[in-house]
PDB file of C-alpha atoms and ligand atoms in Angstrom:
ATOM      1  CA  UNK N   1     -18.893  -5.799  61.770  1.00  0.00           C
ATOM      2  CA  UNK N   2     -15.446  -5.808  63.463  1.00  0.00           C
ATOM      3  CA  UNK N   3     -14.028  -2.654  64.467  1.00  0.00           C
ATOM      4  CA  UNK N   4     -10.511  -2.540  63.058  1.00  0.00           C
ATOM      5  CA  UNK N   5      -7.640  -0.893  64.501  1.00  0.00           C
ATOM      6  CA  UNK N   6      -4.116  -0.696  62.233  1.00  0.00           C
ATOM      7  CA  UNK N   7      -1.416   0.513  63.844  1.00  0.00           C
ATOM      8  CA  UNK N   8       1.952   1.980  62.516  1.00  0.00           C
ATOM      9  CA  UNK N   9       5.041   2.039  64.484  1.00  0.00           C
ATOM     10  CA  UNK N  10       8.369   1.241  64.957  1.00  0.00           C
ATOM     11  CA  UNK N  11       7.809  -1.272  67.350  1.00  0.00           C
ATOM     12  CA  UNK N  12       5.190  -3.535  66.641  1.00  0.00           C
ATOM     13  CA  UNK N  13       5.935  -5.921  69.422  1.00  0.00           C
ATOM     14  CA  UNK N  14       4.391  -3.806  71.727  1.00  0.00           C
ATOM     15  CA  UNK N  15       1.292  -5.119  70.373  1.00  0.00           C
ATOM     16  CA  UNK N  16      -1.625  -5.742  71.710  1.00  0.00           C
ATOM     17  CA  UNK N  17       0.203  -5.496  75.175  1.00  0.00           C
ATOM     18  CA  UNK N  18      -1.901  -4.158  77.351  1.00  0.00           C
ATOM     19  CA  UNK N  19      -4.810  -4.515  75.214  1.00  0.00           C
ATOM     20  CA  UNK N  20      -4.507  -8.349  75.108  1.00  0.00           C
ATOM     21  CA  UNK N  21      -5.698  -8.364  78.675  1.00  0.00           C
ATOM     22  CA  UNK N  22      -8.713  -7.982  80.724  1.00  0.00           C
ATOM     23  CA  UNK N  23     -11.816  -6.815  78.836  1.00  0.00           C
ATOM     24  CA  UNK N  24     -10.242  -5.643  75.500  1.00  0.00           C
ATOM     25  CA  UNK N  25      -8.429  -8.646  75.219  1.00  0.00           C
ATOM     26  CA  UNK N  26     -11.394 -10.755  75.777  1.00  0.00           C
ATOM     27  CA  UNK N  27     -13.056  -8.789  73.084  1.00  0.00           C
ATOM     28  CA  UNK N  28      -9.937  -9.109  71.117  1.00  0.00           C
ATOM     29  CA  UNK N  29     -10.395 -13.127  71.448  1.00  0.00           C
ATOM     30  CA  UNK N  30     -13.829 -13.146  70.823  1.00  0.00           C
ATOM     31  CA  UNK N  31     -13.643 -11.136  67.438  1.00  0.00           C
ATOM     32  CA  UNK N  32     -15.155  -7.866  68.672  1.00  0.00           C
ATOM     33  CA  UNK N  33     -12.162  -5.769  67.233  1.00  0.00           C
ATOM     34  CA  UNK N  34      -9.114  -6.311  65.444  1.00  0.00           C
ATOM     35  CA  UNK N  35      -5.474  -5.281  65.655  1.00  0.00           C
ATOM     36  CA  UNK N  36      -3.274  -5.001  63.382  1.00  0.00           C
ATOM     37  CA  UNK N  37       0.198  -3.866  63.864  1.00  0.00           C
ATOM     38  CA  UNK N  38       2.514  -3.010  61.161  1.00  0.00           C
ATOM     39  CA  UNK N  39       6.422  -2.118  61.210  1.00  0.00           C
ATOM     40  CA  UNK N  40       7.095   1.525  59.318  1.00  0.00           C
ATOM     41  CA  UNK N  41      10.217   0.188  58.994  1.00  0.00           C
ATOM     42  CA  UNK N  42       9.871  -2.752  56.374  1.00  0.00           C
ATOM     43  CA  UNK N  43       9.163   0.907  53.977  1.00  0.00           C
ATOM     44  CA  UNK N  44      12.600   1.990  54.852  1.00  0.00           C
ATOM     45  CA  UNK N  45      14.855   2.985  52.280  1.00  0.00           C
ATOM     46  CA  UNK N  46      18.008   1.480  51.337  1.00  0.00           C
ATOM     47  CA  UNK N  47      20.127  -1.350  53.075  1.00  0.00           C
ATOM     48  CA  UNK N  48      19.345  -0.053  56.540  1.00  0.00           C
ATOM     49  CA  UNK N  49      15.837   0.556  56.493  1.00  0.00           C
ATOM     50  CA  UNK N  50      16.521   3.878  57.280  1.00  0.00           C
ATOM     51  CA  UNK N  51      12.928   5.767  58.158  1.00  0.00           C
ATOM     52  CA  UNK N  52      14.160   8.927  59.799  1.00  0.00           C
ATOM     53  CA  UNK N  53      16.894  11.947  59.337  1.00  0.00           C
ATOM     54  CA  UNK N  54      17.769  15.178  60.380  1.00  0.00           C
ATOM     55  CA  UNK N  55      15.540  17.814  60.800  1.00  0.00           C
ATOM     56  CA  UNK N  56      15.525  21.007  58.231  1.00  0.00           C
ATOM     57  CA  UNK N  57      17.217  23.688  59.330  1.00  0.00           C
ATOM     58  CA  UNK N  58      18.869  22.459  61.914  1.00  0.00           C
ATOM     59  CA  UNK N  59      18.680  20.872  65.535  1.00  0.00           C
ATOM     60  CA  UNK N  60      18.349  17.729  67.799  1.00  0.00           C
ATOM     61  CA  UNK N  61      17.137  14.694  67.089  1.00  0.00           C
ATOM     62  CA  UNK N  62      15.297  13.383  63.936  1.00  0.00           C
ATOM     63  CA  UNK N  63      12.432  13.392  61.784  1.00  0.00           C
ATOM     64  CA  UNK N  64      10.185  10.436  60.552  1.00  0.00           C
ATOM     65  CA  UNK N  65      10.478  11.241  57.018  1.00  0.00           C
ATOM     66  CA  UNK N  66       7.275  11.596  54.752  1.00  0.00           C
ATOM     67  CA  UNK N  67       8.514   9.136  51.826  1.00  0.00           C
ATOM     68  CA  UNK N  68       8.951   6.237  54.232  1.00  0.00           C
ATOM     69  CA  UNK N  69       5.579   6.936  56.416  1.00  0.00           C
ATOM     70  CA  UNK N  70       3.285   7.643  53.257  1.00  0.00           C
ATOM     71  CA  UNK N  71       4.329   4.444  51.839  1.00  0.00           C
ATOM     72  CA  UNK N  72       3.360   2.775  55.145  1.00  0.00           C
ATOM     73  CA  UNK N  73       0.044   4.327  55.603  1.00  0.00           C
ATOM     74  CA  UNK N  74      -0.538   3.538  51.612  1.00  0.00           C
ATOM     75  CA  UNK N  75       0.372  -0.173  52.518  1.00  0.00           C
ATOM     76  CA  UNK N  76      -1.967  -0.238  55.010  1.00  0.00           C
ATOM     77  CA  UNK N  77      -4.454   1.147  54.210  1.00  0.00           C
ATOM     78  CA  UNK N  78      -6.706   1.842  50.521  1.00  0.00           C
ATOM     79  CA  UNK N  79      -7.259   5.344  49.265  1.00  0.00           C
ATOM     80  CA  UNK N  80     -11.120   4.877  49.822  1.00  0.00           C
ATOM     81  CA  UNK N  81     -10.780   2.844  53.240  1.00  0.00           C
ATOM     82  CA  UNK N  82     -13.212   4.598  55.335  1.00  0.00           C
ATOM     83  CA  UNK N  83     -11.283   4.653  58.517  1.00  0.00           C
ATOM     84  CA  UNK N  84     -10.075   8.018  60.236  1.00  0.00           C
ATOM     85  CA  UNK N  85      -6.445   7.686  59.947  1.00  0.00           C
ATOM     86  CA  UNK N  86      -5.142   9.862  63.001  1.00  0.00           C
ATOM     87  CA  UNK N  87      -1.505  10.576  64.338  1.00  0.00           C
ATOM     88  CA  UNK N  88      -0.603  10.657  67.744  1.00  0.00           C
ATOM     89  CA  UNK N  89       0.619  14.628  68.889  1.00  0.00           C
ATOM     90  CA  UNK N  90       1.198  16.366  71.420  1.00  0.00           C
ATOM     91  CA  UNK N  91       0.394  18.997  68.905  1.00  0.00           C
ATOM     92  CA  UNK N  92      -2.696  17.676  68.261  1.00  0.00           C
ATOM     93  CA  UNK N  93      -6.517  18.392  69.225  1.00  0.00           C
ATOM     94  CA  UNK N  94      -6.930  16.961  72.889  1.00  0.00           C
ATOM     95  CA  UNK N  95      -8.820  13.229  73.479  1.00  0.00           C
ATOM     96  CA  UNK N  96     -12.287  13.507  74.682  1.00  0.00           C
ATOM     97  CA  UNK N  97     -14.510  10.852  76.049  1.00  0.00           C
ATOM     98  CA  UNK N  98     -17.290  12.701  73.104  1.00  0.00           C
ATOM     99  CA  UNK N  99     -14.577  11.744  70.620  1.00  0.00           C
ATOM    100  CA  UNK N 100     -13.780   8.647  71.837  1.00  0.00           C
ATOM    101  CA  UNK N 101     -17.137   7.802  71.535  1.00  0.00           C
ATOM    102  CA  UNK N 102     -17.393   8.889  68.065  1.00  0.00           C
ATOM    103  CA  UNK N 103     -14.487   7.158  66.804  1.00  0.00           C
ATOM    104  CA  UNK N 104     -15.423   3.713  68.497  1.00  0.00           C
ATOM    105  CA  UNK N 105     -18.774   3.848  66.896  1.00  0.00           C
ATOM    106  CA  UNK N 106     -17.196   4.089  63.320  1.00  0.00           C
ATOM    107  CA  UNK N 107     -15.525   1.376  61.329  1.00  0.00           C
ATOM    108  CA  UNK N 108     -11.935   1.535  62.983  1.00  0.00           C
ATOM    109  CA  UNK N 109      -8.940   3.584  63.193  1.00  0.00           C
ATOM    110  CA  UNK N 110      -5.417   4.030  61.522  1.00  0.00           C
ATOM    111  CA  UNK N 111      -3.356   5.256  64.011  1.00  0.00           C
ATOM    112  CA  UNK N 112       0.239   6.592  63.044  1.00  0.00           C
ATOM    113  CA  UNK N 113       3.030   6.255  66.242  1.00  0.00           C
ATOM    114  CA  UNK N 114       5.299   8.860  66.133  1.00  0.00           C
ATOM    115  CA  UNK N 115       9.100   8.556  67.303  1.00  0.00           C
ATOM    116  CA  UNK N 116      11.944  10.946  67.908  1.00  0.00           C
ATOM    117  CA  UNK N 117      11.117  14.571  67.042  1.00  0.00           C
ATOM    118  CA  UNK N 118       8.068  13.893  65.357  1.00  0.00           C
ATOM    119  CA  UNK N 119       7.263  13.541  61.326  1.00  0.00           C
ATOM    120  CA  UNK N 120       7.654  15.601  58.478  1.00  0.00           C
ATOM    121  CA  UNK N 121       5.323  17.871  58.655  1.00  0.00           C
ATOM    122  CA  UNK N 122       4.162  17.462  54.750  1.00  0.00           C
ATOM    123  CA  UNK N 123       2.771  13.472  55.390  1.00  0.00           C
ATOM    124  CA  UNK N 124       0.086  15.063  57.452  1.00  0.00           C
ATOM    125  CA  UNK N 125      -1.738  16.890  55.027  1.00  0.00           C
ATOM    126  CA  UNK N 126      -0.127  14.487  52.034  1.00  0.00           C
ATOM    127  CA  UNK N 127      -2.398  11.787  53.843  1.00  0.00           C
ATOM    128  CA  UNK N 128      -4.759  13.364  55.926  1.00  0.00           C
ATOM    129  CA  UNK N 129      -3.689  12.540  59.019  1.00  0.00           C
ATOM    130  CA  UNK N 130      -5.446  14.254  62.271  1.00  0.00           C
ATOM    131  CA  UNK N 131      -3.113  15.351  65.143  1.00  0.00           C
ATOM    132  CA  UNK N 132      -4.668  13.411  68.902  1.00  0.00           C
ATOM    133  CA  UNK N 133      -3.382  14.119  71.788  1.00  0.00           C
ATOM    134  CA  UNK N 134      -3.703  12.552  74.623  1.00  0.00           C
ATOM    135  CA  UNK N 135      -2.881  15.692  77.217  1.00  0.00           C
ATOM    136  CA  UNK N 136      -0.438  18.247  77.817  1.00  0.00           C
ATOM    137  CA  UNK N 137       2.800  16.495  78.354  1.00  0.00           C
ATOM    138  CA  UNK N 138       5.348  14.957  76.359  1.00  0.00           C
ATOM    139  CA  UNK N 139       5.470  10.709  75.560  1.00  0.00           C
ATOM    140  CA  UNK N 140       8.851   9.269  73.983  1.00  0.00           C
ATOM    141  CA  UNK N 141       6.885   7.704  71.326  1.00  0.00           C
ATOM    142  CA  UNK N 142       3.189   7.362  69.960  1.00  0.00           C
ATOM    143  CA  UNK N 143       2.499   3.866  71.242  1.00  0.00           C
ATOM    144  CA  UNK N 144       1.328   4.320  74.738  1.00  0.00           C
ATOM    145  CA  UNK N 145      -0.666   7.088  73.510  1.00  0.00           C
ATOM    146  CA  UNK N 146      -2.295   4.348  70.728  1.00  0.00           C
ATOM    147  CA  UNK N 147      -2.987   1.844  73.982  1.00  0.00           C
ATOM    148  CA  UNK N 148      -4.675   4.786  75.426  1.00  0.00           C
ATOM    149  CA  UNK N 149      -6.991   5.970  72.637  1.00  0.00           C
ATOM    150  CA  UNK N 150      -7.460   2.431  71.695  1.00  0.00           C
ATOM    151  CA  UNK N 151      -8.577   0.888  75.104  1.00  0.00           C
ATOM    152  CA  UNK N 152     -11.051   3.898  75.402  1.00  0.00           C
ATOM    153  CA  UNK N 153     -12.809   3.191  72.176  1.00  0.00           C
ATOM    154  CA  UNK N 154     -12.945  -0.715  72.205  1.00  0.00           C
ATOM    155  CA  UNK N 155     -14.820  -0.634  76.089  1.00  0.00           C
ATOM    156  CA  UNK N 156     -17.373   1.302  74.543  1.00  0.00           C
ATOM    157  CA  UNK N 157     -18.088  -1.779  71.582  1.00  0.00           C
ATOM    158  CA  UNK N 158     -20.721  -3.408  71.651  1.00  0.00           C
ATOM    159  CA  UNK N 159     -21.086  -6.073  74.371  1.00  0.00           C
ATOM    160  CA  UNK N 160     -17.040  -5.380  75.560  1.00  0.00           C
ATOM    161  CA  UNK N 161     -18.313  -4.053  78.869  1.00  0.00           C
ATOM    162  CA  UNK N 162     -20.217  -6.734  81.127  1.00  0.00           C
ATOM    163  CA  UNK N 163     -23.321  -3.991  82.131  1.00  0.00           C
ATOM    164  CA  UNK N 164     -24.085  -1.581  79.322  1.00  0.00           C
ATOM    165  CA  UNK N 165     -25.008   1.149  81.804  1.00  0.00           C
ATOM    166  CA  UNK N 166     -21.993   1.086  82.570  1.00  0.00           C
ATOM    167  CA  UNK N 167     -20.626   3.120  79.795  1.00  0.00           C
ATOM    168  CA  UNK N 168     -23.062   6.066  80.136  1.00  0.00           C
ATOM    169  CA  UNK N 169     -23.252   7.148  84.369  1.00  0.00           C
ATOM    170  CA  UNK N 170     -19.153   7.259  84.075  1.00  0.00           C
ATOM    171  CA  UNK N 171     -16.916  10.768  84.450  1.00  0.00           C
ATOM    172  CA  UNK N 172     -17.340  12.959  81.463  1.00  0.00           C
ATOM    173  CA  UNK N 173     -20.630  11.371  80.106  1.00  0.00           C
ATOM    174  CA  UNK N 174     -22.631  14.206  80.785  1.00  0.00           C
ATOM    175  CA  UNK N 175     -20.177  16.341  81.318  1.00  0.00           C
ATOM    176  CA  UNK N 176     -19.211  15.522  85.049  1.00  0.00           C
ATOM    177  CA  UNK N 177     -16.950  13.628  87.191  1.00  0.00           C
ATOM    178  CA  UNK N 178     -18.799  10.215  88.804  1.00  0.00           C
ATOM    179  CA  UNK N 179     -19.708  10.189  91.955  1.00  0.00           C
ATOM    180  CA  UNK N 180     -18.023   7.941  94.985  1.00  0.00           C
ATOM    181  CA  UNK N 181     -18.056   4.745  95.248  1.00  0.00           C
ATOM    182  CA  UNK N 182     -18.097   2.564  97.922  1.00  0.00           C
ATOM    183  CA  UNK N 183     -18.338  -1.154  98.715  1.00  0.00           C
ATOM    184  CA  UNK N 184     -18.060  -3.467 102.071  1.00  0.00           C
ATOM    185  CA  UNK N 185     -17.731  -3.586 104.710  1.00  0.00           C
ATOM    186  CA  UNK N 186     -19.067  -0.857 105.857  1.00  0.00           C
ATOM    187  CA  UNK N 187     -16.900   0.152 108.756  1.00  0.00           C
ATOM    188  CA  UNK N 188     -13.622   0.390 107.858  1.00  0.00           C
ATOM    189  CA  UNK N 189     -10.449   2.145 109.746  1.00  0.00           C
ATOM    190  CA  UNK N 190     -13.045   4.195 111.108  1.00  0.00           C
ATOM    191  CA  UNK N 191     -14.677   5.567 108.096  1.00  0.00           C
ATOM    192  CA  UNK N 192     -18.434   4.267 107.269  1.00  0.00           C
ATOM    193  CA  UNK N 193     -20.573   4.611 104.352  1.00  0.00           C
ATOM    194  CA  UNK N 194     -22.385   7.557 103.934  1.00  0.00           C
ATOM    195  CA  UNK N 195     -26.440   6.704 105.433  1.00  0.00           C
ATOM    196  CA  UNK N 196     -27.734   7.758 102.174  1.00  0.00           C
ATOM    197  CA  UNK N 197     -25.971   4.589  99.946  1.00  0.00           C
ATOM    198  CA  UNK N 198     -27.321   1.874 102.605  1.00  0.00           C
ATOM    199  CA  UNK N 199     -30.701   3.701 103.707  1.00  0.00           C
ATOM    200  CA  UNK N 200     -32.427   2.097 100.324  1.00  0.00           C
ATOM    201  CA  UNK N 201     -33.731   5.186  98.773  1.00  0.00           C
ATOM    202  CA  UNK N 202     -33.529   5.193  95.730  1.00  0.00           C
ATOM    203  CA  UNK N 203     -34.221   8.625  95.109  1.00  0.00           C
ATOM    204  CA  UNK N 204     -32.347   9.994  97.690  1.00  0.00           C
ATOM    205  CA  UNK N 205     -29.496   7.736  96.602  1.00  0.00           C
ATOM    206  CA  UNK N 206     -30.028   9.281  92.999  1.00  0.00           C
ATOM    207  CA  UNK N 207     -29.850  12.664  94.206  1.00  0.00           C
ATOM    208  CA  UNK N 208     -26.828  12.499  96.596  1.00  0.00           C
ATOM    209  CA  UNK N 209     -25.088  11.147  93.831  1.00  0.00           C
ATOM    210  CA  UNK N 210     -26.114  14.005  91.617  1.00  0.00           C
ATOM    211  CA  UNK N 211     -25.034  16.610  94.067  1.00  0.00           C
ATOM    212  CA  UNK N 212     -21.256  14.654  94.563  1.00  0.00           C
ATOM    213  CA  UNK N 213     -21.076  14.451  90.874  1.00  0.00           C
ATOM    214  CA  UNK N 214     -21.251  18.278  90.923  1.00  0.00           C
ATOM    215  CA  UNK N 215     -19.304  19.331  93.838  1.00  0.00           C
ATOM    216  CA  UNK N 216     -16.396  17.176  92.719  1.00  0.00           C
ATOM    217  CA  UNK N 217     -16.750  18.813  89.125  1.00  0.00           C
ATOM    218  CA  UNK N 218     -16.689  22.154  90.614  1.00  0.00           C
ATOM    219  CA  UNK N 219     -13.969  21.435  92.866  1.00  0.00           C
ATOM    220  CA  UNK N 220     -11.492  19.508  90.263  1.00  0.00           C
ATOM    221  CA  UNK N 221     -12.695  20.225  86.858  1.00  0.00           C
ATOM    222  CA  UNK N 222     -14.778  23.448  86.796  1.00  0.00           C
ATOM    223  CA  UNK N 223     -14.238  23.520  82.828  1.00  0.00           C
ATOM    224  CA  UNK N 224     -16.347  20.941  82.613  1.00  0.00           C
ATOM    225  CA  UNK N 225     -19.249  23.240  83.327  1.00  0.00           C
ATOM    226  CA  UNK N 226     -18.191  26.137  81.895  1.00  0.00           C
ATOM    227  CA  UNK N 227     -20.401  25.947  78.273  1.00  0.00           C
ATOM    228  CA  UNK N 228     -17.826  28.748  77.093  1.00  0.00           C
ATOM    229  CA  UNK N 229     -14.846  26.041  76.896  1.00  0.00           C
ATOM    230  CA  UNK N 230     -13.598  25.089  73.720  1.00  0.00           C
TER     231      UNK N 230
HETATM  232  N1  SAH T 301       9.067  17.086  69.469  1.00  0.00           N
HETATM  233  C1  SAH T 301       7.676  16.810  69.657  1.00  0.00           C
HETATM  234  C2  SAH T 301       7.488  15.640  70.612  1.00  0.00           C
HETATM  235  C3  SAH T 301       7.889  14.323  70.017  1.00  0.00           C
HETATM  236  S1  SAH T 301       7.560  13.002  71.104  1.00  0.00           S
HETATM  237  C4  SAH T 301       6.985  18.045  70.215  1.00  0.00           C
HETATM  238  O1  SAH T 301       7.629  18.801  70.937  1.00  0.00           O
HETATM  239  O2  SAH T 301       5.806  18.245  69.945  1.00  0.00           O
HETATM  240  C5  SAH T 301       7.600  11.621  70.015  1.00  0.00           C
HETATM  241  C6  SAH T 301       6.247  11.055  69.607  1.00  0.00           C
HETATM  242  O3  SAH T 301       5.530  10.632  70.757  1.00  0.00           O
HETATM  243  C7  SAH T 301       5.331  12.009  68.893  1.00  0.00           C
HETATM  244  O4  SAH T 301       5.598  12.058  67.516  1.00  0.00           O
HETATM  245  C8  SAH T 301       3.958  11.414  69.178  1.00  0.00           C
HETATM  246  O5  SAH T 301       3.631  10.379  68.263  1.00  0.00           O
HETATM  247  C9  SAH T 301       4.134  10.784  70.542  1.00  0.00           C
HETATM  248  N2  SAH T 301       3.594  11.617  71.634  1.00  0.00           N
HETATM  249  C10 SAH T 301       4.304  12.284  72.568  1.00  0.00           C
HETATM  250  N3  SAH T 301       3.513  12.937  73.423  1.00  0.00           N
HETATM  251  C11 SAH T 301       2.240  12.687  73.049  1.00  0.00           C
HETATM  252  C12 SAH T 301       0.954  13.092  73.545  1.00  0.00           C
HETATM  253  N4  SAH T 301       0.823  13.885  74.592  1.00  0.00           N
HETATM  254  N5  SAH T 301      -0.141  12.631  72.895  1.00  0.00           N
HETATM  255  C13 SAH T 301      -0.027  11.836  71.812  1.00  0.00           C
HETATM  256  N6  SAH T 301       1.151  11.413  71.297  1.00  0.00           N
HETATM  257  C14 SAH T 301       2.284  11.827  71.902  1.00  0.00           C
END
């Protein structure tokens, strides 16, 4: 069955973008996935299509407001559509590859692009919407966070990525950063291949690259191996 993505922004045209290229637009071609963009706008209210306004109690910028986006999500998608409908956050529970692999082995995704200072708060429950993140910094908008979420899941679909192994020796699969990689030729500026990766032992290839995977996960990311993390 095609996985089905629905998208709701303010700027559609940024659709598929990057995702119309390479492997996820292949699979995009071929049928693998769908993408559907829709414009929050066209459930604006009034002769402006107005979908935001200011915030409650005061301050900069403006809100999404929760009349306008409800009606959008309810456009898009049926109360008993089985999708996860999630909202892009930098409030929201950080991306991992486990939950990337989750969601692109479900049915699809609703994802809600936020603009300006964010959305009323009372859409989010109102429509169960779960808060992603896609890391500790602050995007103008949802969309590039969408691109990001959405290329993760669809190179994990079925037949989108040309060797299937290749999904499961990558960084965070397991829990650890990959190993190096290296390619010809083999003496360049000066610097060789390591013996080990050339020497045809397979074994001994197999372990070197276990013990790089964890000194570069001890160096870089040593909450990746600490089972006390969140
Ligand atoms: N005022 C908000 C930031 C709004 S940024 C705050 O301080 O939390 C505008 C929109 O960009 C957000 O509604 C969200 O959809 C998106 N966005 C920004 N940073 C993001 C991130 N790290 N992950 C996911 N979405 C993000």
């Amino acid at each position: 069955m095609t996985w089905h993505a629905t998208i709701l922004t303010l700027y559609p045209e940024m659709f598929p973008g990057p995702l119309g290229h390479s492997l996820s637009g292949e699979a995009l071609a071929q049928g693998t996935w769908a993408l559907e963009a829709r414009q929050i706008r066209e459930h604006g209210l009034g002769r402006h299509r107005a979908v935001d306004d200011t915030p409650a109690g005061g301050g900069a910028g403006m809100v999404l407001r929760c009349d306008v986006l409800a009606a959008a999500i309810d456009a898009a998608a049926s109360a008993d559509d089985p999708r996860p409908r999630l909202l892009m956050s930098p409030r929201g529970r950080p991306l991992t590859q486990a939950r990337v692999r989750a969601l692109s082995a479900g049915p699809g995704l609703v994802v809600v692009c936020g603009r300006f200072e964010g959305v009323d708060e009372r859409v989010i429950a109102g429509r169960g919407l779960e808060e992603v993140s896609i890391g500790d910094y602050v995007l103008s908008g949802g969309e590039i966070a969408a691109f990001t979420l959405l290329d993760a899941c669809v190179r994990l679909l079925p037949g989108v990525m040309g060797k299937a192994a290749s999904g499961v020796e990558e960084s965070f699969e397991g829990g650890r950063l990959e190993y190096p990689h290296y390619t010809r030729p083999r003496d360049w500026e000066g610097r060789t291949i390591p013996d080990v990766l050339t020497g045809g032992n397979h074994g001994a290839i197999a372990r070197w690259r276990a013990a790089e995977s964890l000194r570069l996960t001890r160096e870089r990311r040593p909450d990746l191996l600490d089972p006390a993390k969140p």
